[in-house]
Amino acid sequence: MKLLGAAILLTTITFCAAADGVDPEPVTSPSTTSPTSSPTTSATTPSTTSKVTTSAITSSTTSTTSITTTTTTSPSTSSTTPSTTTSTSTSTARPTETPTTVVPPSPGPKPGTWEVKNSTNSSCILLKMVAELAVNFNGSQIFHAIVPTNATVSGSCGNATHENQTMILQWSYVNGTSNTMEFVFSKKDKKFELDMVNISLVVDSSHFKNTSGQRLNLTHKEVDFVTPVDMSYKCVKEQTLNFDNVNNATNITASLKISQFQFQAFGNITNKHFADAKDCEPYETPDIVPIAVGCALMALIIIVLVGYLIGRRRNQARGYLSM
């Protein structure tokens, strides 16, 4: 028993000495992940295992002790580098557009109004118009004039035995020389008309070469604008009166264009009020009128036809009954 106890004691001392002489150190290799500019990178170090075996032998007893030490280190380091996005926007300014200024059309000449008064201070002739005169030499226009609205007026209302009435407009252009335009009206069968237009016009060398204050005498003799008495004549659109045989020269022609035109002769006019107007452009009949008339005729024909068929059928029915 003493030998057995000594052996156990010796074994215990040997075991403890062996245990104290072992100092295992685990090997750790931490992995390091260096940051990059790329997206997130993860690095993992494989685990490390250390195995130590110690054997102790005695003279009388054999004892084997196995000590296993396992150390596992798995550090994981994740490094995320934030990505930075830089957006650059370049805008190009549009060129400045200069606004276009629309020039309104110049207004045309305003019409003038003239009247010839009788002994009772009422007007026998009332005229409103824009008058433009053009003179042509060898086919080219060389003179253009507009009768001014401040032209003076004179004339005659006629009498019981003389049925013509006249209106004379007078104005100046060149060197104070007088220009005139005469309208002659006549009355026949309760109608009046424009019979004649006479123009006396002075032109200078700027219009006619080798001339100095040459006077042109223009005449238009045709019946125009026939109008019932106690009415006026009105025409907004342009009318052209042609003048031939100017100063008995074949290479000179002239025309008078009148627009916004209204006149009345052989009247008893007060306060410059025209009588009811006869328009040079008669009012057109609306399309609905002939359409309505056509529809009415069609309806009448259908009614007559239906009545005829009904009457014929009744007569046939009476014939069958009598049989």
Tab-separated table of C-alpha atoms in Angstrom:
chain	number	residue	atom	x	y	z
A	1	MET	CA	0.000	0.000	0.000
A	2	LYS	CA	2.837	2.312	0.767
A	3	LEU	CA	4.405	1.525	-2.580
A	4	LEU	CA	1.082	2.122	-4.335
A	5	GLY	CA	0.603	5.486	-2.597
A	6	ALA	CA	4.160	6.501	-3.436
A	7	ALA	CA	3.595	5.584	-7.063
A	8	ILE	CA	0.391	7.623	-7.238
A	9	LEU	CA	2.112	10.551	-5.607
A	10	LEU	CA	5.011	10.320	-8.015
A	11	THR	CA	2.659	10.142	-10.976
A	12	THR	CA	0.770	13.170	-9.748
A	13	ILE	CA	3.961	15.176	-9.321
A	14	THR	CA	5.168	14.142	-12.764
A	15	PHE	CA	1.821	15.093	-14.349
A	16	CYS	CA	1.814	18.481	-12.671
A	17	ALA	CA	5.436	19.110	-13.716
A	18	ALA	CA	4.583	18.209	-17.278
A	19	ALA	CA	1.521	20.398	-17.181
A	20	ASP	CA	3.505	23.340	-15.856
A	21	GLY	CA	6.204	23.003	-18.534
A	22	VAL	CA	3.812	23.510	-21.512
A	23	ASP	CA	2.918	27.016	-22.542
A	24	PRO	CA	1.181	26.831	-25.912
A	25	GLU	CA	0.625	30.137	-27.644
A	26	PRO	CA	-1.990	30.291	-30.335
A	27	VAL	CA	-0.857	31.832	-33.572
A	28	THR	CA	-3.187	34.516	-34.702
A	29	SER	CA	-2.977	36.106	-38.123
A	30	PRO	CA	-5.565	38.834	-38.230
A	31	SER	CA	-6.395	39.808	-41.713
A	32	THR	CA	-6.372	43.401	-42.709
A	33	THR	CA	-8.509	44.681	-45.545
A	34	SER	CA	-7.147	47.864	-46.977
A	35	PRO	CA	-9.786	50.356	-48.063
A	36	THR	CA	-10.121	50.964	-51.742
A	37	SER	CA	-12.270	53.209	-53.826
A	38	SER	CA	-14.218	50.187	-55.018
A	39	PRO	CA	-17.408	48.989	-53.307
A	40	THR	CA	-17.269	47.188	-49.881
A	41	THR	CA	-14.499	44.483	-49.517
A	42	SER	CA	-14.612	41.787	-46.803
A	43	ALA	CA	-11.499	39.680	-45.761
A	44	THR	CA	-11.650	36.597	-43.531
A	45	THR	CA	-8.559	34.812	-41.990
A	46	PRO	CA	-8.885	31.010	-41.768
A	47	SER	CA	-8.908	29.551	-38.262
A	48	THR	CA	-5.607	28.188	-36.666
A	49	THR	CA	-5.501	25.004	-34.556
A	50	SER	CA	-2.565	24.082	-32.231
A	51	LYS	CA	-2.342	20.521	-30.833
A	52	VAL	CA	0.160	19.704	-28.047
A	53	THR	CA	0.678	16.118	-26.707
A	54	THR	CA	2.727	15.413	-23.566
A	55	SER	CA	3.720	11.918	-22.459
A	56	ALA	CA	5.211	11.022	-19.035
A	57	ILE	CA	6.719	7.604	-18.277
A	58	THR	CA	7.683	6.268	-14.845
A	59	SER	CA	9.638	3.250	-13.908
A	60	SER	CA	6.737	1.353	-12.507
A	61	THR	CA	3.682	2.892	-14.123
A	62	THR	CA	3.085	4.268	-17.632
A	63	SER	CA	0.738	7.212	-17.907
A	64	THR	CA	-0.203	9.053	-21.096
A	65	THR	CA	-1.809	12.394	-20.942
A	66	SER	CA	-3.085	14.132	-24.068
A	67	ILE	CA	-3.837	17.812	-23.878
A	68	THR	CA	-5.356	19.474	-26.877
A	69	THR	CA	-5.624	23.187	-27.032
A	70	THR	CA	-7.561	24.684	-29.915
A	71	THR	CA	-7.552	28.347	-30.510
A	72	THR	CA	-9.585	29.809	-33.380
A	73	THR	CA	-9.394	33.436	-34.264
A	74	SER	CA	-11.558	34.736	-37.034
A	75	PRO	CA	-11.424	38.473	-36.987
A	76	SER	CA	-13.305	40.008	-39.839
A	77	THR	CA	-12.703	43.546	-40.769
A	78	SER	CA	-14.991	45.277	-43.201
A	79	SER	CA	-14.103	48.637	-44.547
A	80	THR	CA	-16.489	50.618	-46.682
A	81	THR	CA	-15.286	53.634	-48.526
A	82	PRO	CA	-18.146	56.043	-49.252
A	83	SER	CA	-18.402	56.821	-52.873
A	84	THR	CA	-18.564	60.452	-53.844
A	85	THR	CA	-20.413	61.454	-57.004
A	86	THR	CA	-19.805	64.865	-58.502
A	87	SER	CA	-22.310	66.036	-61.110
A	88	THR	CA	-21.400	68.969	-63.248
A	89	SER	CA	-24.157	70.594	-65.298
A	90	THR	CA	-23.243	73.134	-67.890
A	91	SER	CA	-26.039	75.305	-69.308
A	92	THR	CA	-25.651	77.384	-72.389
A	93	ALA	CA	-27.600	80.610	-72.372
A	94	ARG	CA	-29.840	81.125	-75.366
A	95	PRO	CA	-29.008	84.049	-77.536
A	96	THR	CA	-31.154	87.015	-76.760
A	97	GLU	CA	-33.801	87.457	-79.396
A	98	THR	CA	-34.502	90.981	-80.368
A	99	PRO	CA	-38.273	91.441	-80.431
A	100	THR	CA	-39.604	92.267	-83.839
A	101	THR	CA	-41.551	95.454	-83.902
A	102	VAL	CA	-44.511	95.193	-86.224
A	103	VAL	CA	-45.072	98.476	-87.896
A	104	PRO	CA	-48.807	99.038	-88.256
A	105	PRO	CA	-49.926	99.965	-91.725
A	106	SER	CA	-50.173	103.653	-92.215
A	107	PRO	CA	-53.756	104.798	-92.233
A	108	GLY	CA	-55.096	105.829	-95.583
A	109	PRO	CA	-56.163	109.363	-96.370
A	110	LYS	CA	-59.284	110.580	-94.654
A	111	PRO	CA	-62.254	111.550	-96.782
A	112	GLY	CA	-63.223	115.171	-97.143
A	113	THR	CA	-66.789	116.495	-97.065
A	114	TRP	CA	-68.033	119.427	-99.151
A	115	GLU	CA	-71.451	120.976	-99.773
A	116	VAL	CA	-73.063	123.537	-102.063
A	117	LYS	CA	-75.828	125.554	-100.418
A	118	ASN	CA	-78.911	127.147	-101.939
A	119	SER	CA	-80.691	130.387	-101.075
A	120	THR	CA	-82.429	128.803	-98.070
A	121	ASN	CA	-79.056	127.805	-96.570
A	122	SER	CA	-79.739	124.103	-97.044
A	123	SER	CA	-77.490	121.987	-99.252
A	124	CYS	CA	-78.439	121.028	-102.787
A	125	ILE	CA	-75.198	119.012	-103.252
A	126	LEU	CA	-73.369	117.066	-100.556
A	127	LEU	CA	-70.195	115.157	-101.416
A	128	LYS	CA	-67.882	112.961	-99.328
A	129	MET	CA	-64.863	111.209	-100.864
A	130	VAL	CA	-61.128	110.485	-101.085
A	131	ALA	CA	-59.899	111.550	-104.545
A	132	GLU	CA	-56.488	110.515	-105.948
A	133	LEU	CA	-55.316	111.773	-109.322
A	134	ALA	CA	-52.662	109.990	-111.401
A	135	VAL	CA	-51.161	111.352	-114.638
A	136	ASN	CA	-49.139	109.048	-116.886
A	137	PHE	CA	-46.659	109.973	-119.613
A	138	ASN	CA	-45.731	107.264	-122.153
A	139	GLY	CA	-47.140	104.606	-119.843
A	140	SER	CA	-45.161	105.671	-116.749
A	141	GLN	CA	-46.743	107.465	-113.815
A	142	ILE	CA	-45.194	110.864	-113.451
A	143	PHE	CA	-47.635	112.694	-111.225
A	144	HIS	CA	-49.740	111.646	-108.280
A	145	ALA	CA	-51.890	113.940	-106.169
A	146	ILE	CA	-54.580	113.646	-103.509
A	147	VAL	CA	-57.265	116.287	-103.296
A	148	PRO	CA	-56.750	117.817	-99.822
A	149	THR	CA	-59.618	117.789	-97.369
A	150	ASN	CA	-59.230	121.545	-96.894
A	151	ALA	CA	-59.942	122.300	-100.551
A	152	THR	CA	-62.387	125.191	-100.872
A	153	VAL	CA	-65.774	124.622	-102.477
A	154	SER	CA	-68.095	126.637	-104.684
A	155	GLY	CA	-70.852	125.757	-107.121
A	156	SER	CA	-74.379	126.266	-108.316
A	157	CYS	CA	-77.721	124.746	-107.374
A	158	GLY	CA	-79.290	125.700	-110.733
A	159	ASN	CA	-82.795	127.028	-111.176
A	160	ALA	CA	-86.171	126.064	-112.551
A	161	THR	CA	-85.064	126.299	-116.182
A	162	HIS	CA	-81.490	125.017	-115.766
A	163	GLU	CA	-81.408	121.512	-114.390
A	164	ASN	CA	-77.624	121.106	-114.041
A	165	GLN	CA	-75.924	121.515	-110.677
A	166	THR	CA	-72.182	121.944	-110.216
A	167	MET	CA	-69.608	121.619	-107.435
A	168	ILE	CA	-66.068	123.022	-107.836
A	169	LEU	CA	-63.196	122.110	-105.501
A	170	GLN	CA	-60.120	124.351	-105.501
A	171	TRP	CA	-56.621	123.901	-103.959
A	172	SER	CA	-52.971	124.832	-104.573
A	173	TYR	CA	-49.784	122.760	-105.003
A	174	VAL	CA	-47.093	124.554	-107.029
A	175	ASN	CA	-46.157	128.198	-106.468
A	176	GLY	CA	-49.642	129.023	-105.235
A	177	THR	CA	-51.216	128.199	-108.620
A	178	SER	CA	-54.821	127.116	-108.511
A	179	ASN	CA	-56.008	123.583	-109.281
A	180	THR	CA	-59.701	122.849	-109.761
A	181	MET	CA	-61.981	119.826	-109.991
A	182	GLU	CA	-65.565	120.336	-111.209
A	183	PHE	CA	-68.445	117.862	-110.889
A	184	VAL	CA	-71.491	118.376	-113.112
A	185	PHE	CA	-74.780	116.684	-112.152
A	186	SER	CA	-77.986	116.497	-114.173
A	187	LYS	CA	-81.533	115.293	-113.439
A	188	LYS	CA	-83.718	113.247	-115.762
A	189	ASP	CA	-86.976	111.401	-115.065
A	190	LYS	CA	-86.813	111.604	-111.279
A	191	LYS	CA	-83.224	110.439	-111.324
A	192	PHE	CA	-79.973	112.323	-111.134
A	193	GLU	CA	-76.533	111.337	-112.386
A	194	LEU	CA	-72.939	112.473	-112.664
A	195	ASP	CA	-72.496	113.736	-116.232
A	196	MET	CA	-69.004	115.192	-116.313
A	197	VAL	CA	-65.783	115.763	-114.331
A	198	ASN	CA	-63.387	118.548	-115.372
A	199	ILE	CA	-59.918	118.933	-113.823
A	200	SER	CA	-57.459	121.768	-114.347
A	201	LEU	CA	-54.046	120.901	-112.877
A	202	VAL	CA	-50.678	122.667	-112.862
A	203	VAL	CA	-47.461	120.608	-112.971
A	204	ASP	CA	-43.846	121.779	-112.963
A	205	SER	CA	-40.556	120.573	-114.490
A	206	SER	CA	-40.111	117.958	-111.770
A	207	HIS	CA	-43.070	116.139	-113.310
A	208	PHE	CA	-42.751	117.135	-116.959
A	209	LYS	CA	-39.366	117.794	-118.519
A	210	ASN	CA	-38.841	121.139	-120.224
A	211	THR	CA	-41.991	122.564	-118.687
A	212	SER	CA	-42.475	125.387	-116.260
A	213	GLY	CA	-45.896	125.497	-114.607
A	214	GLN	CA	-47.639	123.582	-117.392
A	215	ARG	CA	-51.399	123.307	-116.964
A	216	LEU	CA	-53.222	120.116	-117.850
A	217	ASN	CA	-56.935	120.192	-118.654
A	218	LEU	CA	-58.574	116.826	-118.039
A	219	THR	CA	-62.144	115.853	-118.939
A	220	HIS	CA	-64.210	112.783	-118.141
A	221	LYS	CA	-67.566	112.831	-119.918
A	222	GLU	CA	-69.635	109.762	-119.188
A	223	VAL	CA	-72.837	109.084	-117.301
A	224	ASP	CA	-72.046	107.615	-113.896
A	225	PHE	CA	-73.805	106.832	-110.631
A	226	VAL	CA	-77.471	107.092	-111.667
A	227	THR	CA	-79.534	107.542	-108.484
A	228	PRO	CA	-83.224	108.126	-107.705
A	229	VAL	CA	-84.071	111.640	-106.542
A	230	ASP	CA	-84.362	111.978	-102.749
A	231	MET	CA	-81.697	109.301	-102.310
A	232	SER	CA	-77.912	109.393	-102.107
A	233	TYR	CA	-75.323	107.258	-103.856
A	234	LYS	CA	-72.739	105.405	-101.765
A	235	CYS	CA	-69.696	103.324	-102.659
A	236	VAL	CA	-66.928	102.399	-100.223
A	237	LYS	CA	-64.790	100.503	-102.703
A	238	GLU	CA	-62.590	102.331	-105.162
A	239	GLN	CA	-64.058	103.680	-108.401
A	240	THR	CA	-61.874	104.777	-111.335
A	241	LEU	CA	-62.754	107.527	-113.802
A	242	ASN	CA	-60.505	107.668	-116.877
A	243	PHE	CA	-59.585	110.888	-118.687
A	244	ASP	CA	-58.709	110.861	-122.365
A	245	ASN	CA	-57.379	113.453	-124.830
A	246	VAL	CA	-55.390	115.295	-122.174
A	247	ASN	CA	-54.303	118.565	-123.848
A	248	ASN	CA	-54.965	116.759	-127.141
A	249	ALA	CA	-51.800	114.699	-126.525
A	250	THR	CA	-51.916	110.981	-127.266
A	251	ASN	CA	-48.991	110.087	-124.988
A	252	ILE	CA	-50.572	111.496	-121.803
A	253	THR	CA	-53.369	109.749	-119.915
A	254	ALA	CA	-54.908	110.383	-116.526
A	255	SER	CA	-57.263	108.701	-114.073
A	256	LEU	CA	-59.159	109.755	-110.978
A	257	LYS	CA	-59.657	107.173	-108.260
A	258	ILE	CA	-62.383	107.920	-105.741
A	259	SER	CA	-63.137	105.857	-102.650
A	260	GLN	CA	-65.228	106.113	-99.462
A	261	PHE	CA	-67.565	107.889	-101.791
A	262	GLN	CA	-71.075	109.232	-101.108
A	263	PHE	CA	-72.928	112.084	-102.750
A	264	GLN	CA	-76.388	113.536	-103.177
A	265	ALA	CA	-77.549	116.172	-105.661
A	266	PHE	CA	-80.835	117.982	-106.265
A	267	GLY	CA	-81.651	117.658	-102.585
A	268	ASN	CA	-82.709	119.811	-99.688
A	269	ILE	CA	-80.120	118.588	-97.199
A	270	THR	CA	-79.662	119.907	-93.657
A	271	ASN	CA	-76.870	119.282	-91.144
A	272	LYS	CA	-74.896	117.299	-93.732
A	273	HIS	CA	-77.144	114.271	-93.333
A	274	PHE	CA	-77.374	112.115	-96.455
A	275	ALA	CA	-80.680	110.595	-97.495
A	276	ASP	CA	-81.049	106.821	-97.676
A	277	ALA	CA	-78.255	105.456	-99.851
A	278	LYS	CA	-78.216	103.408	-103.015
A	279	ASP	CA	-75.137	101.224	-102.623
A	280	CYS	CA	-72.854	100.416	-105.525
A	281	GLU	CA	-72.673	96.877	-104.110
A	282	PRO	CA	-76.265	95.695	-103.665
A	283	TYR	CA	-76.910	93.435	-100.751
A	284	GLU	CA	-76.730	89.778	-101.734
A	285	THR	CA	-79.723	87.563	-101.052
A	286	PRO	CA	-78.812	85.098	-98.306
A	287	ASP	CA	-78.543	81.476	-99.418
A	288	ILE	CA	-81.210	80.448	-96.931
A	289	VAL	CA	-83.947	82.158	-98.958
A	290	PRO	CA	-83.717	79.999	-102.118
A	291	ILE	CA	-83.209	76.924	-99.939
A	292	ALA	CA	-86.395	77.668	-98.001
A	293	VAL	CA	-88.336	78.261	-101.217
A	294	GLY	CA	-87.096	74.978	-102.689
A	295	CYS	CA	-88.043	73.048	-99.558
A	296	ALA	CA	-91.534	74.566	-99.581
A	297	LEU	CA	-92.050	73.543	-103.219
A	298	MET	CA	-90.866	70.005	-102.492
A	299	ALA	CA	-93.256	69.731	-99.548
A	300	LEU	CA	-96.139	70.981	-101.699
A	301	ILE	CA	-95.390	68.428	-104.423
A	302	ILE	CA	-95.251	65.600	-101.879
A	303	ILE	CA	-98.556	66.663	-100.322
A	304	VAL	CA	-100.272	66.755	-103.721
A	305	LEU	CA	-98.845	63.354	-104.687
A	306	VAL	CA	-99.911	61.728	-101.414
A	307	GLY	CA	-103.404	63.188	-101.747
A	308	TYR	CA	-103.672	61.852	-105.285
A	309	LEU	CA	-102.662	58.320	-104.243
A	310	ILE	CA	-105.089	58.291	-101.313
A	311	GLY	CA	-107.963	59.451	-103.504
A	312	ARG	CA	-107.189	56.844	-106.147
A	313	ARG	CA	-107.111	54.015	-103.614
A	314	ARG	CA	-110.467	55.086	-102.159
A	315	ASN	CA	-112.020	55.052	-105.615
A	316	GLN	CA	-110.715	51.535	-106.215
A	317	ALA	CA	-112.155	50.348	-102.873
A	318	ARG	CA	-115.598	51.741	-103.749
A	319	GLY	CA	-115.510	49.866	-107.064
A	320	TYR	CA	-114.876	46.547	-105.315
A	321	LEU	CA	-117.743	47.167	-102.888
A	322	SER	CA	-120.210	47.873	-105.683
A	323	MET	CA	-119.339	44.576	-107.340
